Amino acid sequence: MGKLTTHVLDTAHGRPGANIKIELFALNGDVRRAIKTTVTNDDGRCNAPLLEGAEFETGEYELVFHAGDYFATLGANVPEPRFVDRVVLRFGIADTASHYHVPLLVSPWSYSTYRGS
């Protein structure tokens, strides 16, 4: 069985993004169903996969990373409203036998992602 994982890297400070709130939603058209809310550990990862086993189904999903709150707790000097606040990533899972890893590289001014391994 496959699984869904993530990893947040703070590119502004060159370290893992620790204690970042992450929300996971399943999408059905315009309808969002909350699945899980978690927080990254000191390594910028979650302590367990976001989805695995019977919960890991094909479909469209959305991850919401509360990056702006993270940078605010670090005392980053950013204007209000924040340029990067909540990072929303929509993606699809097509193969339940695969590992889907969705890393986020983030700063107060930019972010990027890719399908990792």
Coordinates of N, CA and C in Angstrom, one line a residue:
M1 N 0.8 -1.2 0.0 CA 0.0 0.0 0.0 C 0.9 1.3 0.0
G2 N 0.4 2.3 -0.6 CA 1.1 3.5 -0.7 C 0.8 4.4 0.5
K3 N 1.4 5.6 0.4 CA 1.2 6.6 1.5 C 1.4 8.0 1.0
L4 N 1.0 9.0 1.9 CA 1.2 10.4 1.6 C 2.0 11.0 2.7
T5 N 3.2 11.6 2.4 CA 4.0 12.3 3.4 C 4.4 13.7 2.9
T6 N 4.9 14.5 3.8 CA 5.4 15.8 3.4 C 6.6 16.2 4.3
H7 N 7.2 17.2 3.9 CA 8.4 17.7 4.6 C 8.5 19.2 4.3
V8 N 8.7 20.1 5.3 CA 8.7 21.5 5.1 C 10.2 22.0 5.4
L9 N 10.7 22.7 4.4 CA 12.0 23.3 4.6 C 11.9 24.8 4.6
D10 N 12.5 25.5 5.6 CA 12.5 26.9 5.7 C 13.7 27.4 5.0
T11 N 13.5 27.9 3.7 CA 14.7 28.3 2.9 C 15.2 29.7 3.3
A12 N 14.5 30.4 4.1 CA 15.0 31.7 4.5 C 16.0 31.6 5.6
H13 N 15.9 30.5 6.4 CA 16.8 30.3 7.6 C 17.6 29.1 7.4
G14 N 17.5 28.4 6.3 CA 18.3 27.2 6.1 C 18.1 26.1 7.1
R15 N 16.8 25.8 7.4 CA 16.6 24.7 8.4 C 15.2 24.1 8.1
P16 N 14.9 23.0 8.8 CA 13.5 22.4 8.7 C 12.5 23.4 9.3
G17 N 11.3 23.3 8.7 CA 10.2 24.1 9.2 C 9.5 23.4 10.3
A18 N 9.9 23.6 11.6 CA 9.3 22.9 12.7 C 8.1 23.7 13.2
N19 N 7.1 22.9 13.7 CA 5.9 23.4 14.4 C 5.0 24.1 13.4
I20 N 4.9 23.7 12.2 CA 4.0 24.3 11.2 C 2.8 23.5 11.1
K21 N 1.6 24.2 11.3 CA 0.3 23.5 11.2 C 0.1 23.2 9.7
I22 N -0.4 21.9 9.5 CA -0.8 21.4 8.2 C -2.2 20.8 8.3
E23 N -3.0 21.2 7.3 CA -4.4 20.7 7.2 C -4.5 19.9 5.9
L24 N -5.1 18.7 5.9 CA -5.3 17.9 4.8 C -6.8 17.8 4.5
F25 N -7.2 18.0 3.2 CA -8.6 17.9 2.8 C -8.7 17.0 1.6
A26 N -9.8 16.3 1.5 CA -10.2 15.5 0.3 C -11.1 16.4 -0.5
L27 N -11.0 16.5 -1.8 CA -11.8 17.3 -2.7 C -12.7 16.5 -3.5
N28 N -13.9 17.0 -3.6 CA -14.9 16.4 -4.5 C -15.6 17.5 -5.2
G29 N -15.0 17.9 -6.4 CA -15.5 19.1 -7.1 C -15.0 20.3 -6.2
D30 N -16.0 21.2 -5.8 CA -15.7 22.3 -5.0 C -16.0 22.0 -3.5
V31 N -16.3 20.8 -3.2 CA -16.5 20.4 -1.8 C -15.2 19.9 -1.1
R32 N -14.8 20.5 0.0 CA -13.7 20.1 0.8 C -14.1 19.4 2.0
R33 N -13.5 18.2 2.2 CA -13.8 17.4 3.4 C -12.5 17.3 4.2
A34 N -12.5 17.8 5.5 CA -11.3 17.8 6.3 C -11.0 16.4 6.7
I35 N -9.7 16.0 6.5 CA -9.3 14.6 6.9 C -8.4 14.7 8.1
K36 N -7.5 15.6 8.2 CA -6.5 15.6 9.2 C -5.9 17.0 9.4
T37 N -5.5 17.3 10.7 CA -4.7 18.4 11.0 C -3.6 18.0 11.9
T38 N -2.4 18.4 11.5 CA -1.2 18.0 12.2 C -0.2 19.1 12.3
V39 N 0.9 18.9 12.9 CA 2.0 19.9 13.1 C 3.3 19.2 12.8
T40 N 4.2 19.9 12.1 CA 5.5 19.3 11.7 C 6.4 19.2 13.0
N41 N 7.3 18.2 13.0 CA 8.2 18.0 14.1 C 9.4 18.8 13.9
D42 N 10.4 18.6 14.7 CA 11.7 19.4 14.7 C 12.4 19.2 13.3
D43 N 12.2 18.1 12.6 CA 12.8 17.9 11.3 C 12.0 18.4 10.2
G44 N 10.8 19.1 10.5 CA 10.0 19.6 9.4 C 9.1 18.5 8.8
R45 N 9.0 17.4 9.4 CA 8.2 16.3 8.9 C 7.1 16.0 9.9
C46 N 6.1 15.2 9.4 CA 5.1 14.7 10.3 C 5.5 13.4 11.0
N47 N 5.1 13.1 12.2 CA 5.5 11.9 12.9 C 4.9 10.6 12.2
A48 N 3.9 10.8 11.4 CA 3.3 9.6 10.8 C 2.8 10.1 9.4
P49 N 2.6 9.1 8.4 CA 2.1 9.5 7.1 C 0.8 10.3 7.3
L50 N 0.5 11.2 6.4 CA -0.8 11.9 6.4 C -1.9 11.0 6.0
L51 N -1.6 10.1 5.0 CA -2.6 9.1 4.6 C -1.8 7.8 4.4
E52 N -2.5 6.7 4.7 CA -1.9 5.3 4.4 C -3.0 4.3 4.6
G53 N -2.8 3.1 4.2 CA -3.7 2.0 4.4 C -5.0 2.3 3.7
A54 N -6.1 2.0 4.3 CA -7.5 2.1 3.7 C -7.8 3.6 3.5
E55 N -7.2 4.5 4.2 CA -7.5 6.0 4.0 C -6.9 6.5 2.7
F56 N -5.8 5.8 2.2 CA -5.1 6.3 1.0 C -5.8 5.8 -0.2
E57 N -6.6 6.8 -0.8 CA -7.5 6.5 -1.9 C -7.1 7.4 -3.1
T58 N -7.5 7.0 -4.3 CA -7.3 7.9 -5.4 C -8.2 9.1 -5.3
G59 N -7.8 10.2 -5.9 CA -8.7 11.4 -5.8 C -7.9 12.6 -5.7
E60 N -8.6 13.7 -5.6 CA -7.9 15.0 -5.5 C -7.9 15.5 -4.0
Y61 N -6.8 16.1 -3.6 CA -6.5 16.5 -2.2 C -6.0 17.9 -2.2
E62 N -6.0 18.4 -1.0 CA -5.4 19.8 -0.8 C -4.7 19.8 0.6
L63 N -3.5 20.2 0.6 CA -2.7 20.5 1.8 C -2.6 22.0 2.0
V64 N -2.9 22.4 3.2 CA -2.8 23.8 3.6 C -1.7 23.9 4.7
F65 N -0.6 24.6 4.3 CA 0.5 24.9 5.2 C 0.4 26.3 5.8
H66 N 0.4 26.4 7.1 CA 0.2 27.7 7.8 C 1.6 28.3 8.0
A67 N 2.2 28.7 6.8 CA 3.6 29.2 6.8 C 3.7 30.6 7.4
G68 N 2.7 31.4 7.2 CA 2.8 32.8 7.7 C 2.8 32.8 9.2
D69 N 2.0 31.9 9.8 CA 2.1 31.8 11.3 C 3.4 31.4 11.8
Y70 N 4.0 30.4 11.1 CA 5.3 29.9 11.4 C 6.4 31.1 11.4
F71 N 6.4 31.9 10.3 CA 7.4 33.0 10.2 C 7.1 34.0 11.3
A72 N 5.8 34.3 11.6 CA 5.5 35.3 12.6 C 6.0 34.8 14.0
T73 N 5.9 33.5 14.3 CA 6.5 33.1 15.6 C 8.0 33.2 15.7
L74 N 8.6 33.2 14.5 CA 10.1 33.4 14.5 C 10.5 34.9 14.6
G75 N 9.5 35.7 14.5 CA 9.8 37.2 14.5 C 10.2 37.8 13.2
A76 N 9.9 37.1 12.1 CA 10.3 37.6 10.8 C 9.6 38.9 10.5
N77 N 10.4 39.8 10.0 CA 9.9 41.2 9.7 C 9.2 41.2 8.4
V78 N 7.9 40.9 8.4 CA 7.1 40.9 7.2 C 5.9 41.8 7.3
P79 N 5.5 42.4 6.2 CA 4.4 43.3 6.3 C 3.0 42.6 6.5
E80 N 2.0 43.4 6.9 CA 0.7 42.9 7.0 C -0.1 43.5 5.9
P81 N -0.9 42.8 5.1 CA -1.0 41.4 5.1 C 0.3 40.7 4.6
R82 N 0.4 39.5 5.1 CA 1.7 38.7 4.7 C 1.7 38.4 3.2
F83 N 2.8 38.4 2.6 CA 3.0 38.0 1.2 C 2.7 36.5 1.0
V84 N 3.4 35.7 1.8 CA 3.1 34.3 1.9 C 2.5 34.0 3.2
D85 N 1.3 33.5 3.2 CA 0.6 33.2 4.5 C 0.2 31.7 4.5
R86 N -0.9 31.4 4.1 CA -1.2 29.9 4.0 C -0.9 29.5 2.5
V87 N -0.1 28.4 2.5 CA 0.3 27.8 1.2 C -0.7 26.7 0.9
V88 N -1.4 26.8 -0.2 CA -2.4 25.8 -0.5 C -1.9 25.0 -1.7
L89 N -1.8 23.7 -1.6 CA -1.3 22.8 -2.7 C -2.4 21.8 -3.0
R90 N -2.9 21.9 -4.2 CA -3.9 20.9 -4.7 C -3.1 19.9 -5.6
F91 N -3.4 18.6 -5.4 CA -2.8 17.6 -6.1 C -3.7 16.4 -6.2
G92 N -3.3 15.5 -7.1 CA -4.1 14.2 -7.3 C -3.3 13.0 -6.9
I93 N -3.9 12.0 -6.4 CA -3.4 10.7 -6.2 C -4.0 9.7 -7.2
A94 N -3.2 9.2 -8.0 CA -3.7 8.3 -9.1 C -3.4 6.8 -8.8
D95 N -2.4 6.5 -8.0 CA -1.9 5.2 -7.8 C -1.7 4.9 -6.3
T96 N -2.6 4.1 -5.8 CA -2.6 3.8 -4.3 C -1.5 2.9 -3.9
A97 N -0.7 2.4 -4.8 CA 0.4 1.5 -4.5 C 1.7 2.3 -4.4
S98 N 1.6 3.6 -4.7 CA 2.8 4.5 -4.7 C 2.9 5.4 -3.5
H99 N 4.2 5.8 -3.3 CA 4.4 6.8 -2.2 C 4.4 8.2 -2.8
Y100 N 3.5 9.0 -2.3 CA 3.4 10.4 -2.7 C 4.0 11.2 -1.6
H101 N 5.1 11.9 -2.0 CA 5.8 12.8 -1.0 C 5.7 14.2 -1.6
V102 N 5.2 15.1 -0.8 CA 4.9 16.5 -1.2 C 5.7 17.4 -0.3
P103 N 7.0 17.7 -0.7 CA 7.8 18.7 0.1 C 7.4 20.1 -0.2
L104 N 7.6 21.0 0.8 CA 7.4 22.4 0.6 C 8.6 23.1 1.0
L105 N 9.2 23.9 0.1 CA 10.3 24.8 0.4 C 9.7 26.2 0.5
V106 N 9.9 26.9 1.6 CA 9.1 28.1 1.8 C 10.0 29.2 2.5
S107 N 9.7 30.4 2.2 CA 10.2 31.6 2.8 C 9.1 32.6 3.0
P108 N 9.3 33.7 3.6 CA 8.2 34.7 3.7 C 7.8 35.3 2.4
W109 N 8.7 35.0 1.3 CA 8.5 35.7 0.0 C 8.2 34.7 -1.1
S110 N 8.4 33.4 -0.9 CA 8.2 32.5 -2.0 C 8.1 31.1 -1.5
Y111 N 7.6 30.2 -2.4 CA 7.5 28.8 -2.0 C 7.6 28.0 -3.3
S112 N 8.0 26.7 -3.2 CA 7.9 25.8 -4.3 C 7.7 24.4 -3.8
T113 N 7.3 23.5 -4.7 CA 7.0 22.1 -4.3 C 7.3 21.2 -5.5
Y114 N 7.3 19.9 -5.2 CA 7.5 19.0 -6.3 C 7.0 17.6 -5.8
R115 N 6.9 16.6 -6.6 CA 6.6 15.3 -6.1 C 7.9 14.6 -5.8
G116 N 8.2 14.4 -4.5 CA 9.4 13.8 -4.1 C 9.3 12.3 -4.0
S117 N 10.3 11.7 -3.4 CA 10.3 10.2 -3.3 C 10.5 9.8 -1.9

